[in-house]
Tab-separated table of C-alpha atoms in Angstrom:
chain	number	residue	atom	x	y	z
A	593	MET	CA	-4.384	16.184	33.277
A	594	ASP	CA	-3.059	13.766	35.888
A	595	GLY	CA	0.556	12.522	35.914
A	596	ALA	CA	-0.206	9.210	34.169
A	597	THR	CA	-2.141	10.930	31.380
A	598	ARG	CA	0.599	13.551	30.908
A	599	SER	CA	3.205	10.807	30.793
A	600	SER	CA	1.198	8.882	28.215
A	601	ALA	CA	0.742	12.017	26.081
A	602	ALA	CA	4.454	12.809	26.341
A	603	GLN	CA	5.339	9.233	25.380
A	604	THR	CA	3.104	9.525	22.324
A	605	GLU	CA	4.726	12.821	21.331
A	606	VAL	CA	8.241	11.395	21.751
A	607	ARG	CA	7.241	8.360	19.679
A	608	ARG	CA	6.003	10.745	16.987
A	609	LEU	CA	9.368	12.563	17.077
A	610	LEU	CA	11.230	9.261	16.629
A	611	ASP	CA	8.893	8.189	13.816
A	612	ASP	CA	9.456	11.548	12.067
A	613	TRP	CA	13.206	11.107	12.490
A	614	VAL	CA	13.111	7.569	11.004
A	615	GLY	CA	11.106	8.880	8.045
A	616	ALA	CA	13.652	11.639	7.487
A	617	VAL	CA	16.577	9.208	7.713
A	618	THR	CA	15.110	6.750	5.232
A	619	ALA	CA	14.291	9.646	2.878
A	620	GLN	CA	17.847	10.983	3.390
A	621	ASP	CA	16.309	14.389	4.090
A	622	LEU	CA	19.062	16.190	5.980
A	623	ASP	CA	16.986	19.246	6.908
A	624	ARG	CA	14.196	17.077	8.358
A	625	ILE	CA	16.727	14.992	10.293
A	626	MET	CA	18.409	18.036	11.792
A	627	ALA	CA	15.041	19.599	12.707
A	628	CYS	CA	14.696	16.794	15.287
A	629	TYR	CA	17.699	17.997	17.338
A	630	VAL	CA	18.373	20.868	19.739
A	631	ASP	CA	21.135	23.270	18.668
A	632	ASP	CA	23.536	21.938	21.305
A	633	VAL	CA	22.877	18.223	20.702
A	634	ARG	CA	25.552	15.836	21.918
A	635	ALA	CA	25.722	12.613	19.959
A	636	PHE	CA	27.735	9.452	20.408
A	637	ASP	CA	27.313	7.790	17.041
A	638	ALA	CA	28.756	4.401	16.210
A	639	ILE	CA	30.967	5.581	13.354
A	640	GLY	CA	33.401	8.351	12.594
A	641	GLN	CA	34.203	10.124	15.824
A	642	LEU	CA	34.007	9.616	19.544
A	643	GLN	CA	31.366	12.340	19.847
A	644	PHE	CA	29.629	15.143	17.981
A	645	THR	CA	28.769	18.365	19.768
A	646	GLY	CA	26.268	20.749	18.230
A	647	ARG	CA	23.854	20.495	15.361
A	648	ASP	CA	26.367	21.798	12.788
A	649	ALA	CA	28.949	19.121	13.623
A	650	TYR	CA	26.305	16.411	13.560
A	651	ARG	CA	24.958	17.700	10.230
A	652	GLU	CA	28.418	17.203	8.701
A	653	HIS	CA	28.481	13.654	10.037
A	654	TRP	CA	25.106	12.920	8.461
A	655	LYS	CA	26.352	14.260	5.130
A	656	LEU	CA	29.201	11.754	5.333
A	657	CYS	CA	26.777	8.935	6.174
A	658	PHE	CA	24.790	9.690	3.017
A	659	THR	CA	27.923	9.262	0.905
A	660	MET	CA	28.319	5.729	2.288
A	661	CYS	CA	24.828	4.536	1.368
A	662	GLU	CA	22.851	4.900	-1.845
A	663	SER	CA	19.749	4.217	0.232
A	664	MET	CA	19.180	4.092	3.983
A	665	ALA	CA	17.072	1.768	6.090
A	666	PHE	CA	16.287	2.208	9.774
A	667	GLU	CA	13.944	0.221	12.011
A	668	ILE	CA	13.182	0.716	15.696
A	669	HIS	CA	12.528	-2.448	17.717
A	670	ASP	CA	11.672	-2.974	21.409
A	671	LEU	CA	11.136	0.742	22.011
A	672	ASP	CA	10.715	1.868	25.619
A	673	ILE	CA	9.989	5.529	26.409
A	674	THR	CA	9.987	7.145	29.840
A	675	ALA	CA	8.637	10.670	29.765
A	676	ALA	CA	7.754	13.487	32.136
A	677	ASP	CA	6.445	16.949	31.288
A	678	GLU	CA	9.658	18.349	29.765
A	679	VAL	CA	12.258	15.547	29.715
A	680	ALA	CA	12.163	12.040	28.265
A	681	PHE	CA	14.446	9.224	27.314
A	682	ALA	CA	13.997	6.260	25.068
A	683	HIS	CA	15.975	3.132	24.408
A	684	TYR	CA	15.592	0.587	21.656
A	685	LEU	CA	17.302	-1.842	19.357
A	686	ALA	CA	17.916	-0.464	15.887
A	687	ARG	CA	18.327	-2.385	12.673
A	688	CYS	CA	20.020	-0.017	10.317
A	689	GLY	CA	22.175	0.298	7.264
A	690	GLY	CA	21.571	0.563	3.578
A	691	ALA	CA	22.778	-0.219	0.116
A	692	GLY	CA	26.331	0.851	-0.644
A	693	PRO	CA	27.526	2.280	-3.946
A	694	ASP	CA	27.956	-1.315	-5.153
A	695	GLY	CA	24.242	-1.956	-4.518
A	696	LYS	CA	24.963	-4.509	-1.780
A	697	GLU	CA	22.775	-4.120	1.296
A	698	ARG	CA	24.618	-3.856	4.599
A	699	MET	CA	22.356	-4.020	7.638
A	700	GLY	CA	23.191	-4.559	11.280
A	701	TRP	CA	21.802	-4.355	14.786
A	702	MET	CA	22.744	-1.611	17.216
A	703	ARG	CA	21.663	-0.364	20.627
A	704	ALA	CA	20.279	3.144	21.007
A	705	THR	CA	19.513	5.547	23.831
A	706	VAL	CA	17.960	8.928	23.094
A	707	GLY	CA	17.405	11.830	25.499
A	708	CYS	CA	14.736	14.390	24.633
A	709	ARG	CA	13.678	17.761	25.967
A	710	LYS	CA	10.540	19.758	25.302
A	711	VAL	CA	11.573	23.126	23.876
A	712	ALA	CA	8.955	25.791	23.155
A	713	GLY	CA	6.254	23.123	23.175
A	714	ARG	CA	8.086	20.711	20.852
A	715	TRP	CA	10.025	17.557	21.697
A	716	LEU	CA	13.617	17.518	20.372
A	717	VAL	CA	16.555	15.154	20.740
A	718	THR	CA	19.199	16.533	23.100
A	719	HIS	CA	21.390	13.436	23.332
A	720	GLU	CA	21.760	10.392	21.131
A	721	HIS	CA	23.935	7.327	21.713
A	722	TYR	CA	24.371	4.387	19.348
A	723	SER	CA	26.623	1.441	20.051
A	724	ALA	CA	27.335	-2.080	18.915
A	725	PRO	CA	28.631	-4.907	21.059
A	726	PHE	CA	32.134	-6.003	20.119
A	727	ASP	CA	34.373	-9.027	20.344
A	728	PRO	CA	37.198	-8.092	22.767
A	729	GLU	CA	39.577	-10.608	21.193
A	730	SER	CA	39.295	-9.338	17.623
A	731	GLY	CA	38.178	-5.773	18.389
A	732	LYS	CA	35.470	-6.103	15.739
A	733	ALA	CA	31.919	-4.845	16.148
A	734	LEU	CA	29.256	-7.532	16.200
A	735	PHE	CA	26.604	-6.085	13.909
A	736	ASP	CA	25.230	-9.499	12.986
A	737	LEU	CA	23.878	-10.354	16.446
A	738	THR	CA	20.094	-10.603	16.522
A	739	PRO	CA	17.630	-9.944	19.315
């Protein structure tokens, strides 16, 4: 397989990983979500803490997220994947949120960058970073911006 074909195949596999992850998130299936990460994942999520190191710490964060939403929604927009044989990264805009305990839907736009590594023939997320732009005067995140 030449380099372009390998890259295309790797991009397809990484896309499949991200699609599986989105399906797990919207199903609120914690085991399926965590199966997408390496053991030593490092995540910079937009809520809770500055960083999460390791799958166990990130699992606890996801448990907390599920208590905030009765249902979860997650959409990937403007996805771009760069992939080689064993390492890849993707960036995209994410529309995410869900219905709170009061039933009111809270959705917003975020930016995402994901680093992946092929481990034992399977692509896994090694680094994840979500962020929202903010207003420096008020200090508030701007989740209502649209692409």
